[in-house]
PDB file of C-alpha atoms in Angstrom:
ATOM      1  CA  UNK A   1    -215.747 -37.759  23.187  1.00 97.00           C
ATOM      2  CA  UNK A   2    -219.586 -37.460  23.218  1.00 98.00           C
ATOM      3  CA  UNK A   3    -220.954 -37.333  27.223  1.00 98.00           C
ATOM      4  CA  UNK A   4    -224.572 -36.689  27.977  1.00 98.00           C
ATOM      5  CA  UNK A   5    -224.321 -34.190  30.407  1.00 97.00           C
ATOM      6  CA  UNK A   6    -225.762 -31.376  32.638  1.00 97.00           C
ATOM      7  CA  UNK A   7    -224.946 -28.272  33.894  1.00 97.00           C
ATOM      8  CA  UNK A   8    -227.603 -27.560  36.346  1.00 96.00           C
ATOM      9  CA  UNK A   9    -229.800 -29.474  38.198  1.00 96.00           C
ATOM     10  CA  UNK A  10    -233.333 -29.707  36.551  1.00 97.00           C
ATOM     11  CA  UNK A  11    -235.658 -31.669  34.468  1.00 97.00           C
ATOM     12  CA  UNK A  12    -234.684 -33.652  31.224  1.00 97.00           C
ATOM     13  CA  UNK A  13    -234.282 -30.699  29.568  1.00 97.00           C
ATOM     14  CA  UNK A  14    -230.993 -29.720  31.435  1.00 98.00           C
ATOM     15  CA  UNK A  15    -229.468 -32.765  29.671  1.00 98.00           C
ATOM     16  CA  UNK A  16    -227.166 -32.220  26.418  1.00 97.00           C
ATOM     17  CA  UNK A  17    -224.536 -33.879  24.497  1.00 97.00           C
ATOM     18  CA  UNK A  18    -221.102 -32.409  25.147  1.00 97.00           C
ATOM     19  CA  UNK A  19    -217.820 -33.045  23.971  1.00 97.00           C
ATOM     20  CA  UNK A  20    -215.382 -33.504  26.301  1.00 97.00           C
ATOM     21  CA  UNK A  21    -212.119 -35.084  27.325  1.00 97.00           C
ATOM     22  CA  UNK A  22    -211.894 -38.898  27.044  1.00 97.00           C
ATOM     23  CA  UNK A  23    -211.722 -40.165  31.181  1.00 98.00           C
ATOM     24  CA  UNK A  24    -208.728 -42.932  31.298  1.00 98.00           C
ATOM     25  CA  UNK A  25    -208.227 -45.778  33.822  1.00 98.00           C
ATOM     26  CA  UNK A  26    -206.393 -45.065  36.941  1.00 97.00           C
ATOM     27  CA  UNK A  27    -205.047 -47.965  39.087  1.00 98.00           C
ATOM     28  CA  UNK A  28    -207.520 -50.363  40.127  1.00 98.00           C
ATOM     29  CA  UNK A  29    -209.912 -49.171  37.417  1.00 98.00           C
ATOM     30  CA  UNK A  30    -210.669 -50.334  33.823  1.00 98.00           C
ATOM     31  CA  UNK A  31    -211.798 -48.276  30.779  1.00 98.00           C
ATOM     32  CA  UNK A  32    -214.480 -49.517  28.107  1.00 98.00           C
ATOM     33  CA  UNK A  33    -215.626 -48.021  24.764  1.00 98.00           C
ATOM     34  CA  UNK A  34    -219.128 -48.040  26.344  1.00 98.00           C
ATOM     35  CA  UNK A  35    -222.167 -50.305  23.913  1.00 98.00           C
ATOM     36  CA  UNK A  36    -224.894 -49.730  26.286  1.00 98.00           C
ATOM     37  CA  UNK A  37    -225.730 -47.767  29.779  1.00 98.00           C
ATOM     38  CA  UNK A  38    -228.375 -49.097  32.264  1.00 98.00           C
ATOM     39  CA  UNK A  39    -231.063 -46.586  33.077  1.00 97.00           C
ATOM     40  CA  UNK A  40    -231.472 -45.959  36.790  1.00 94.00           C
ATOM     41  CA  UNK A  41    -233.940 -44.192  39.192  1.00 90.00           C
ATOM     42  CA  UNK A  42    -230.917 -42.490  40.836  1.00 91.00           C
ATOM     43  CA  UNK A  43    -229.548 -41.235  37.383  1.00 95.00           C
ATOM     44  CA  UNK A  44    -232.836 -38.543  37.378  1.00 94.00           C
ATOM     45  CA  UNK A  45    -232.782 -38.226  40.600  1.00 91.00           C
ATOM     46  CA  UNK A  46    -229.111 -36.734  40.715  1.00 94.00           C
ATOM     47  CA  UNK A  47    -230.111 -34.916  37.980  1.00 97.00           C
ATOM     48  CA  UNK A  48    -233.002 -33.285  39.687  1.00 95.00           C
ATOM     49  CA  UNK A  49    -230.873 -32.504  42.370  1.00 94.00           C
ATOM     50  CA  UNK A  50    -232.418 -34.747  45.149  1.00 91.00           C
ATOM     51  CA  UNK A  51    -229.364 -35.707  46.552  1.00 86.00           C
ATOM     52  CA  UNK A  52    -227.701 -32.342  46.404  1.00 86.00           C
ATOM     53  CA  UNK A  53    -227.721 -31.642  50.204  1.00 84.00           C
ATOM     54  CA  UNK A  54    -226.501 -34.723  51.034  1.00 81.00           C
ATOM     55  CA  UNK A  55    -223.923 -35.670  48.387  1.00 83.00           C
ATOM     56  CA  UNK A  56    -223.279 -32.397  46.239  1.00 88.00           C
ATOM     57  CA  UNK A  57    -221.723 -33.018  42.751  1.00 93.00           C
ATOM     58  CA  UNK A  58    -219.356 -30.810  40.533  1.00 94.00           C
ATOM     59  CA  UNK A  59    -221.157 -29.568  37.724  1.00 96.00           C
ATOM     60  CA  UNK A  60    -221.301 -29.902  35.003  1.00 96.00           C
ATOM     61  CA  UNK A  61    -221.014 -33.652  35.384  1.00 97.00           C
ATOM     62  CA  UNK A  62    -222.069 -36.866  33.226  1.00 98.00           C
ATOM     63  CA  UNK A  63    -224.822 -39.332  33.754  1.00 98.00           C
ATOM     64  CA  UNK A  64    -225.170 -43.186  34.581  1.00 98.00           C
ATOM     65  CA  UNK A  65    -223.448 -45.761  36.631  1.00 97.00           C
ATOM     66  CA  UNK A  66    -223.877 -49.122  35.031  1.00 98.00           C
ATOM     67  CA  UNK A  67    -222.626 -50.017  31.479  1.00 98.00           C
ATOM     68  CA  UNK A  68    -221.640 -52.872  28.841  1.00 98.00           C
ATOM     69  CA  UNK A  69    -219.095 -52.440  26.791  1.00 98.00           C
ATOM     70  CA  UNK A  70    -215.171 -53.210  25.595  1.00 98.00           C
ATOM     71  CA  UNK A  71    -212.320 -53.202  27.403  1.00 98.00           C
ATOM     72  CA  UNK A  72    -209.999 -50.654  25.650  1.00 98.00           C
ATOM     73  CA  UNK A  73    -207.561 -49.456  29.164  1.00 98.00           C
ATOM     74  CA  UNK A  74    -206.458 -51.377  31.894  1.00 98.00           C
ATOM     75  CA  UNK A  75    -205.311 -49.787  35.030  1.00 98.00           C
ATOM     76  CA  UNK A  76    -202.244 -50.305  37.238  1.00 97.00           C
ATOM     77  CA  UNK A  77    -202.676 -53.439  39.333  1.00 97.00           C
ATOM     78  CA  UNK A  78    -205.809 -54.707  37.687  1.00 98.00           C
ATOM     79  CA  UNK A  79    -205.445 -58.739  36.634  1.00 96.00           C
ATOM     80  CA  UNK A  80    -207.334 -61.108  35.037  1.00 95.00           C
ATOM     81  CA  UNK A  81    -209.094 -58.918  32.782  1.00 97.00           C
ATOM     82  CA  UNK A  82    -207.422 -58.010  28.734  1.00 97.00           C
ATOM     83  CA  UNK A  83    -208.159 -55.226  26.184  1.00 98.00           C
ATOM     84  CA  UNK A  84    -210.993 -56.878  24.053  1.00 98.00           C
ATOM     85  CA  UNK A  85    -213.132 -58.576  27.012  1.00 98.00           C
ATOM     86  CA  UNK A  86    -216.846 -58.391  27.291  1.00 98.00           C
ATOM     87  CA  UNK A  87    -217.577 -56.677  30.599  1.00 98.00           C
ATOM     88  CA  UNK A  88    -220.182 -55.442  32.245  1.00 98.00           C
ATOM     89  CA  UNK A  89    -220.300 -53.315  35.677  1.00 98.00           C
ATOM     90  CA  UNK A  90    -220.483 -50.145  37.519  1.00 98.00           C
ATOM     91  CA  UNK A  91    -218.623 -46.947  36.762  1.00 98.00           C
ATOM     92  CA  UNK A  92    -219.493 -42.989  36.620  1.00 96.00           C
ATOM     93  CA  UNK A  93    -220.766 -40.985  33.942  1.00 98.00           C
ATOM     94  CA  UNK A  94    -221.511 -44.137  31.733  1.00 98.00           C
ATOM     95  CA  UNK A  95    -223.851 -42.437  29.071  1.00 98.00           C
ATOM     96  CA  UNK A  96    -220.654 -41.691  26.990  1.00 98.00           C
ATOM     97  CA  UNK A  97    -218.432 -43.245  24.379  1.00 98.00           C
ATOM     98  CA  UNK A  98    -216.314 -44.257  27.105  1.00 98.00           C
ATOM     99  CA  UNK A  99    -216.366 -44.489  30.793  1.00 98.00           C
ATOM    100  CA  UNK A 100    -214.155 -45.688  33.704  1.00 98.00           C
ATOM    101  CA  UNK A 101    -215.642 -48.838  35.921  1.00 98.00           C
ATOM    102  CA  UNK A 102    -214.621 -49.371  39.125  1.00 98.00           C
ATOM    103  CA  UNK A 103    -216.238 -52.580  39.366  1.00 98.00           C
ATOM    104  CA  UNK A 104    -217.017 -55.443  36.559  1.00 98.00           C
ATOM    105  CA  UNK A 105    -217.316 -58.912  35.230  1.00 98.00           C
ATOM    106  CA  UNK A 106    -217.070 -60.463  32.091  1.00 98.00           C
ATOM    107  CA  UNK A 107    -220.090 -60.932  30.222  1.00 98.00           C
ATOM    108  CA  UNK A 108    -221.834 -64.361  30.201  1.00 95.00           C
ATOM    109  CA  UNK A 109    -221.907 -66.013  26.758  1.00 93.00           C
ATOM    110  CA  UNK A 110    -225.145 -65.106  25.117  1.00 92.00           C
ATOM    111  CA  UNK A 111    -225.732 -61.750  26.862  1.00 95.00           C
ATOM    112  CA  UNK A 112    -225.869 -58.493  24.234  1.00 97.00           C
ATOM    113  CA  UNK A 113    -224.817 -55.389  25.487  1.00 98.00           C
ATOM    114  CA  UNK A 114    -228.249 -53.934  25.984  1.00 98.00           C
ATOM    115  CA  UNK A 115    -229.043 -56.655  28.125  1.00 97.00           C
ATOM    116  CA  UNK A 116    -225.770 -56.930  30.241  1.00 98.00           C
ATOM    117  CA  UNK A 117    -226.133 -52.956  30.814  1.00 98.00           C
ATOM    118  CA  UNK A 118    -229.787 -53.413  32.974  1.00 96.00           C
ATOM    119  CA  UNK A 119    -227.908 -55.763  35.431  1.00 98.00           C
ATOM    120  CA  UNK A 120    -225.534 -54.258  37.676  1.00 98.00           C
ATOM    121  CA  UNK A 121    -227.271 -51.558  40.163  1.00 97.00           C
ATOM    122  CA  UNK A 122    -230.488 -53.841  40.022  1.00 96.00           C
ATOM    123  CA  UNK A 123    -228.483 -56.781  41.125  1.00 98.00           C
ATOM    124  CA  UNK A 124    -226.988 -55.385  43.645  1.00 98.00           C
ATOM    125  CA  UNK A 125    -230.282 -53.756  44.869  1.00 97.00           C
ATOM    126  CA  UNK A 126    -232.140 -56.582  45.083  1.00 98.00           C
ATOM    127  CA  UNK A 127    -229.414 -59.037  46.540  1.00 98.00           C
ATOM    128  CA  UNK A 128    -229.234 -56.333  49.401  1.00 98.00           C
ATOM    129  CA  UNK A 129    -232.845 -55.805  50.195  1.00 98.00           C
ATOM    130  CA  UNK A 130    -233.532 -59.398  50.385  1.00 98.00           C
ATOM    131  CA  UNK A 131    -230.829 -59.455  53.019  1.00 97.00           C
ATOM    132  CA  UNK A 132    -231.874 -56.758  54.631  1.00 98.00           C
ATOM    133  CA  UNK A 133    -235.291 -57.950  55.230  1.00 98.00           C
ATOM    134  CA  UNK A 134    -234.244 -61.200  56.445  1.00 97.00           C
ATOM    135  CA  UNK A 135    -236.723 -63.576  54.418  1.00 98.00           C
ATOM    136  CA  UNK A 136    -235.692 -66.989  54.613  1.00 97.00           C
ATOM    137  CA  UNK A 137    -236.528 -70.118  52.403  1.00 98.00           C
ATOM    138  CA  UNK A 138    -239.902 -71.325  53.046  1.00 98.00           C
ATOM    139  CA  UNK A 139    -241.523 -67.983  53.495  1.00 98.00           C
ATOM    140  CA  UNK A 140    -243.370 -65.895  51.491  1.00 98.00           C
ATOM    141  CA  UNK A 141    -242.042 -61.977  50.456  1.00 98.00           C
ATOM    142  CA  UNK A 142    -244.517 -59.488  49.191  1.00 98.00           C
ATOM    143  CA  UNK A 143    -242.915 -56.884  46.884  1.00 98.00           C
ATOM    144  CA  UNK A 144    -244.817 -53.774  45.925  1.00 97.00           C
ATOM    145  CA  UNK A 145    -244.110 -52.481  42.403  1.00 94.00           C
ATOM    146  CA  UNK A 146    -242.645 -56.115  41.710  1.00 96.00           C
ATOM    147  CA  UNK A 147    -242.531 -55.616  37.286  1.00 94.00           C
ATOM    148  CA  UNK A 148    -239.848 -53.362  37.206  1.00 92.00           C
ATOM    149  CA  UNK A 149    -235.578 -54.273  36.912  1.00 94.00           C
ATOM    150  CA  UNK A 150    -235.534 -54.254  40.787  1.00 96.00           C
ATOM    151  CA  UNK A 151    -238.851 -56.308  41.162  1.00 96.00           C
ATOM    152  CA  UNK A 152    -237.514 -58.631  37.974  1.00 96.00           C
ATOM    153  CA  UNK A 153    -234.512 -59.515  40.116  1.00 97.00           C
ATOM    154  CA  UNK A 154    -236.187 -59.682  43.558  1.00 98.00           C
ATOM    155  CA  UNK A 155    -238.386 -62.482  42.161  1.00 98.00           C
ATOM    156  CA  UNK A 156    -235.804 -64.237  40.660  1.00 98.00           C
ATOM    157  CA  UNK A 157    -233.518 -64.354  42.849  1.00 98.00           C
ATOM    158  CA  UNK A 158    -236.328 -65.424  45.538  1.00 98.00           C
ATOM    159  CA  UNK A 159    -237.392 -68.295  43.278  1.00 97.00           C
ATOM    160  CA  UNK A 160    -233.719 -69.703  43.508  1.00 98.00           C
ATOM    161  CA  UNK A 161    -233.754 -69.774  46.856  1.00 98.00           C
ATOM    162  CA  UNK A 162    -236.820 -71.627  47.405  1.00 98.00           C
ATOM    163  CA  UNK A 163    -238.458 -68.261  48.756  1.00 98.00           C
ATOM    164  CA  UNK A 164    -242.522 -67.521  47.912  1.00 98.00           C
ATOM    165  CA  UNK A 165    -243.176 -64.075  46.538  1.00 98.00           C
ATOM    166  CA  UNK A 166    -246.848 -62.309  46.152  1.00 98.00           C
ATOM    167  CA  UNK A 167    -246.052 -59.131  43.550  1.00 97.00           C
ATOM    168  CA  UNK A 168    -248.184 -56.253  43.063  1.00 97.00           C
ATOM    169  CA  UNK A 169    -248.256 -54.556  39.671  1.00 95.00           C
ATOM    170  CA  UNK A 170    -250.206 -53.116  36.750  1.00 93.00           C
ATOM    171  CA  UNK A 171    -253.162 -55.117  35.234  1.00 94.00           C
ATOM    172  CA  UNK A 172    -250.632 -55.329  32.251  1.00 93.00           C
ATOM    173  CA  UNK A 173    -248.018 -56.958  34.021  1.00 94.00           C
ATOM    174  CA  UNK A 174    -250.244 -59.397  36.002  1.00 96.00           C
ATOM    175  CA  UNK A 175    -248.807 -62.376  33.879  1.00 96.00           C
ATOM    176  CA  UNK A 176    -245.097 -60.872  33.220  1.00 96.00           C
ATOM    177  CA  UNK A 177    -245.075 -61.178  36.960  1.00 97.00           C
ATOM    178  CA  UNK A 178    -246.411 -64.881  37.123  1.00 97.00           C
ATOM    179  CA  UNK A 179    -244.076 -66.156  34.376  1.00 96.00           C
ATOM    180  CA  UNK A 180    -241.321 -65.135  37.210  1.00 96.00           C
ATOM    181  CA  UNK A 181    -242.697 -67.396  39.287  1.00 95.00           C
ATOM    182  CA  UNK A 182    -245.219 -64.933  41.424  1.00 97.00           C
ATOM    183  CA  UNK A 183    -248.336 -64.889  42.711  1.00 97.00           C
ATOM    184  CA  UNK A 184    -249.560 -61.434  41.159  1.00 97.00           C
ATOM    185  CA  UNK A 185    -252.076 -59.116  42.051  1.00 97.00           C
ATOM    186  CA  UNK A 186    -252.937 -55.379  40.808  1.00 96.00           C
ATOM    187  CA  UNK A 187    -252.598 -52.391  43.151  1.00 91.00           C
ATOM    188  CA  UNK A 188    -255.653 -50.102  43.298  1.00 90.00           C
ATOM    189  CA  UNK A 189    -257.961 -50.139  45.943  1.00 91.00           C
ATOM    190  CA  UNK A 190    -258.600 -53.680  47.679  1.00 95.00           C
ATOM    191  CA  UNK A 191    -255.144 -54.883  47.431  1.00 96.00           C
ATOM    192  CA  UNK A 192    -254.471 -55.771  50.652  1.00 97.00           C
ATOM    193  CA  UNK A 193    -257.446 -58.014  50.744  1.00 97.00           C
ATOM    194  CA  UNK A 194    -256.382 -59.426  47.664  1.00 97.00           C
ATOM    195  CA  UNK A 195    -252.911 -60.258  49.114  1.00 97.00           C
ATOM    196  CA  UNK A 196    -254.645 -61.630  52.165  1.00 97.00           C
ATOM    197  CA  UNK A 197    -256.470 -63.919  50.248  1.00 96.00           C
ATOM    198  CA  UNK A 198    -253.309 -65.471  48.506  1.00 96.00           C
ATOM    199  CA  UNK A 199    -251.850 -65.907  51.975  1.00 94.00           C
ATOM    200  CA  UNK A 200    -249.609 -64.688  55.113  1.00 97.00           C
ATOM    201  CA  UNK A 201    -246.635 -62.629  54.290  1.00 98.00           C
ATOM    202  CA  UNK A 202    -243.502 -62.758  56.426  1.00 98.00           C
ATOM    203  CA  UNK A 203    -241.603 -59.900  54.774  1.00 98.00           C
ATOM    204  CA  UNK A 204    -242.591 -57.217  52.311  1.00 98.00           C
ATOM    205  CA  UNK A 205    -240.231 -54.898  50.172  1.00 98.00           C
ATOM    206  CA  UNK A 206    -241.304 -51.366  48.655  1.00 98.00           C
ATOM    207  CA  UNK A 207    -240.000 -50.930  45.297  1.00 96.00           C
ATOM    208  CA  UNK A 208    -242.422 -48.060  43.722  1.00 90.00           C
ATOM    209  CA  UNK A 209    -242.808 -45.357  46.573  1.00 89.00           C
ATOM    210  CA  UNK A 210    -246.684 -45.754  46.345  1.00 88.00           C
ATOM    211  CA  UNK A 211    -247.650 -44.823  49.792  1.00 93.00           C
ATOM    212  CA  UNK A 212    -247.987 -48.130  51.190  1.00 96.00           C
ATOM    213  CA  UNK A 213    -245.568 -48.399  53.807  1.00 98.00           C
ATOM    214  CA  UNK A 214    -248.772 -48.739  56.486  1.00 97.00           C
ATOM    215  CA  UNK A 215    -249.894 -51.218  54.602  1.00 98.00           C
ATOM    216  CA  UNK A 216    -246.787 -53.493  54.335  1.00 98.00           C
ATOM    217  CA  UNK A 217    -246.629 -53.118  57.923  1.00 98.00           C
ATOM    218  CA  UNK A 218    -250.001 -54.138  58.701  1.00 97.00           C
ATOM    219  CA  UNK A 219    -249.610 -57.589  56.401  1.00 98.00           C
ATOM    220  CA  UNK A 220    -246.235 -57.956  57.938  1.00 98.00           C
ATOM    221  CA  UNK A 221    -247.038 -57.197  61.236  1.00 97.00           C
ATOM    222  CA  UNK A 222    -243.861 -55.968  61.793  1.00 97.00           C
ATOM    223  CA  UNK A 223    -241.917 -52.953  60.542  1.00 98.00           C
ATOM    224  CA  UNK A 224    -238.342 -54.589  61.040  1.00 97.00           C
ATOM    225  CA  UNK A 225    -239.678 -57.044  58.325  1.00 98.00           C
ATOM    226  CA  UNK A 226    -240.467 -54.039  55.565  1.00 98.00           C
ATOM    227  CA  UNK A 227    -237.969 -52.507  53.301  1.00 98.00           C
ATOM    228  CA  UNK A 228    -238.186 -49.787  51.292  1.00 97.00           C
ATOM    229  CA  UNK A 229    -235.885 -48.220  48.424  1.00 95.00           C
ATOM    230  CA  UNK A 230    -238.132 -45.797  47.206  1.00 91.00           C
ATOM    231  CA  UNK A 231    -240.232 -43.840  49.886  1.00 93.00           C
ATOM    232  CA  UNK A 232    -238.051 -41.495  51.903  1.00 89.00           C
ATOM    233  CA  UNK A 233    -240.488 -41.379  54.746  1.00 94.00           C
ATOM    234  CA  UNK A 234    -240.323 -45.359  55.705  1.00 96.00           C
ATOM    235  CA  UNK A 235    -238.743 -44.395  58.552  1.00 96.00           C
ATOM    236  CA  UNK A 236    -241.599 -42.818  59.896  1.00 97.00           C
ATOM    237  CA  UNK A 237    -243.194 -45.709  60.564  1.00 97.00           C
ATOM    238  CA  UNK A 238    -240.303 -47.419  61.943  1.00 97.00           C
ATOM    239  CA  UNK A 239    -239.166 -49.021  58.413  1.00 98.00           C
ATOM    240  CA  UNK A 240    -235.871 -49.278  56.953  1.00 97.00           C
ATOM    241  CA  UNK A 241    -235.134 -46.861  54.381  1.00 96.00           C
ATOM    242  CA  UNK A 242    -232.161 -48.806  51.975  1.00 96.00           C
ATOM    243  CA  UNK A 243    -230.193 -46.197  50.040  1.00 86.00           C
ATOM    244  CA  UNK A 244    -226.711 -47.164  50.670  1.00 82.00           C
ATOM    245  CA  UNK A 245    -225.353 -49.725  48.020  1.00 82.00           C
ATOM    246  CA  UNK A 246    -223.081 -52.803  49.103  1.00 87.00           C
ATOM    247  CA  UNK A 247    -220.199 -55.183  47.384  1.00 94.00           C
ATOM    248  CA  UNK A 248    -221.100 -54.497  43.805  1.00 97.00           C
ATOM    249  CA  UNK A 249    -218.526 -56.945  43.065  1.00 95.00           C
ATOM    250  CA  UNK A 250    -220.214 -59.683  44.852  1.00 97.00           C
ATOM    251  CA  UNK A 251    -223.509 -58.866  43.206  1.00 98.00           C
ATOM    252  CA  UNK A 252    -221.981 -59.357  39.871  1.00 98.00           C
ATOM    253  CA  UNK A 253    -220.327 -62.548  40.485  1.00 97.00           C
ATOM    254  CA  UNK A 254    -223.843 -63.915  41.767  1.00 98.00           C
ATOM    255  CA  UNK A 255    -225.435 -62.218  38.457  1.00 98.00           C
ATOM    256  CA  UNK A 256    -222.867 -64.588  36.432  1.00 98.00           C
ATOM    257  CA  UNK A 257    -223.662 -67.425  38.350  1.00 97.00           C
ATOM    258  CA  UNK A 258    -227.539 -66.833  38.074  1.00 98.00           C
ATOM    259  CA  UNK A 259    -227.653 -66.271  34.414  1.00 97.00           C
ATOM    260  CA  UNK A 260    -225.033 -69.061  33.879  1.00 96.00           C
ATOM    261  CA  UNK A 261    -227.675 -71.691  35.160  1.00 96.00           C
ATOM    262  CA  UNK A 262    -230.431 -70.203  33.205  1.00 96.00           C
ATOM    263  CA  UNK A 263    -232.031 -68.986  36.656  1.00 97.00           C
ATOM    264  CA  UNK A 264    -231.928 -65.503  35.493  1.00 97.00           C
ATOM    265  CA  UNK A 265    -233.419 -62.952  32.549  1.00 96.00           C
ATOM    266  CA  UNK A 266    -234.445 -59.428  32.833  1.00 95.00           C
ATOM    267  CA  UNK A 267    -235.806 -58.235  29.711  1.00 92.00           C
ATOM    268  CA  UNK A 268    -234.894 -54.874  28.093  1.00 95.00           C
ATOM    269  CA  UNK A 269    -238.459 -53.037  27.563  1.00 92.00           C
ATOM    270  CA  UNK A 270    -236.906 -49.889  25.456  1.00 95.00           C
ATOM    271  CA  UNK A 271    -233.616 -48.894  24.450  1.00 97.00           C
ATOM    272  CA  UNK A 272    -232.769 -45.057  23.627  1.00 98.00           C
ATOM    273  CA  UNK A 273    -230.017 -43.369  21.009  1.00 98.00           C
ATOM    274  CA  UNK A 274    -227.695 -41.486  23.273  1.00 98.00           C
ATOM    275  CA  UNK A 275    -228.892 -38.257  22.172  1.00 97.00           C
ATOM    276  CA  UNK A 276    -232.684 -39.119  23.716  1.00 97.00           C
ATOM    277  CA  UNK A 277    -231.254 -40.333  26.786  1.00 97.00           C
ATOM    278  CA  UNK A 278    -233.815 -37.350  28.219  1.00 97.00           C
ATOM    279  CA  UNK A 279    -236.489 -39.404  26.766  1.00 97.00           C
ATOM    280  CA  UNK A 280    -235.456 -42.497  28.757  1.00 97.00           C
ATOM    281  CA  UNK A 281    -235.417 -40.442  31.878  1.00 97.00           C
ATOM    282  CA  UNK A 282    -239.200 -38.691  31.349  1.00 96.00           C
ATOM    283  CA  UNK A 283    -240.297 -42.916  30.543  1.00 94.00           C
ATOM    284  CA  UNK A 284    -238.209 -43.937  33.913  1.00 92.00           C
ATOM    285  CA  UNK A 285    -239.787 -41.284  36.292  1.00 89.00           C
ATOM    286  CA  UNK A 286    -243.490 -42.212  34.901  1.00 85.00           C
ATOM    287  CA  UNK A 287    -242.939 -45.756  36.056  1.00 76.00           C
ATOM    288  CA  UNK A 288    -245.143 -49.084  35.148  1.00 69.00           C
ATOM    289  CA  UNK A 289    -241.437 -50.610  33.564  1.00 75.00           C
ATOM    290  CA  UNK A 290    -241.404 -54.168  32.780  1.00 85.00           C
ATOM    291  CA  UNK A 291    -237.715 -54.978  33.124  1.00 85.00           C
ATOM    292  CA  UNK A 292    -235.214 -52.240  32.282  1.00 91.00           C
ATOM    293  CA  UNK A 293    -234.592 -49.441  29.971  1.00 95.00           C
ATOM    294  CA  UNK A 294    -231.125 -48.844  28.216  1.00 97.00           C
ATOM    295  CA  UNK A 295    -229.315 -46.195  26.336  1.00 98.00           C
ATOM    296  CA  UNK A 296    -227.776 -47.519  23.258  1.00 98.00           C
ATOM    297  CA  UNK A 297    -224.160 -45.902  22.546  1.00 95.00           C
TER     298      UNK A 297
END
């Protein structure tokens, strides 16, 4: 089968299509014929070797962890899922024609494979950091870098829970943030003053890693009320860096519930053929995303 792989750490040019043996579903796993794979920052961070010191991997390796597709193998001990079901979830080496998933859920009616592939990791992350930052209904959450996949999820989860949100993003994404129920303001010079004019902030999330931790602590008044998923220097300010995933099965269940109730929709900004996964990584690394990017198989 065809799989996007890399044999050494480096830039997007190390990615290449390789012919590899098909994976198979072991106990407690399923295999899917992949229709689309989500593109996440962790994908290119792993490819660049950013985690090689703490989480080394065996090379050559595949790329990707989110996918949507059609079940074609069911491992021992798996119940409630059948060959032919349309599912989305988390696995490994998902930029490929076939991938094994370790967590999954049936796709809600009306969802395309491309849309479904964009949800797993962003929803797990969004749910986790909302819980970790401790924001409650009736309070106001500030989201720095709010227009990407995780930000889009955070805004909609917060709205469903009665949490007010102030979101920062580029000028082109202001209307998009407002469409998701946020008070929007552009980042850049004077952004702290603009946030203050919108009202007091109870908690804050840093999703972009743009060097704003000090200001987020200033706005909330408490480093314990700030969480970052993008700035490795956050602990220097007493701020939690959240990088360890929680329960994907729980996140997928909540995703299905929100979509089924019409309370969640994350648009796919751009789709890329499998052979152009390097371009997807370049665009993801550049930021300024509205919603999600996916690779289509």
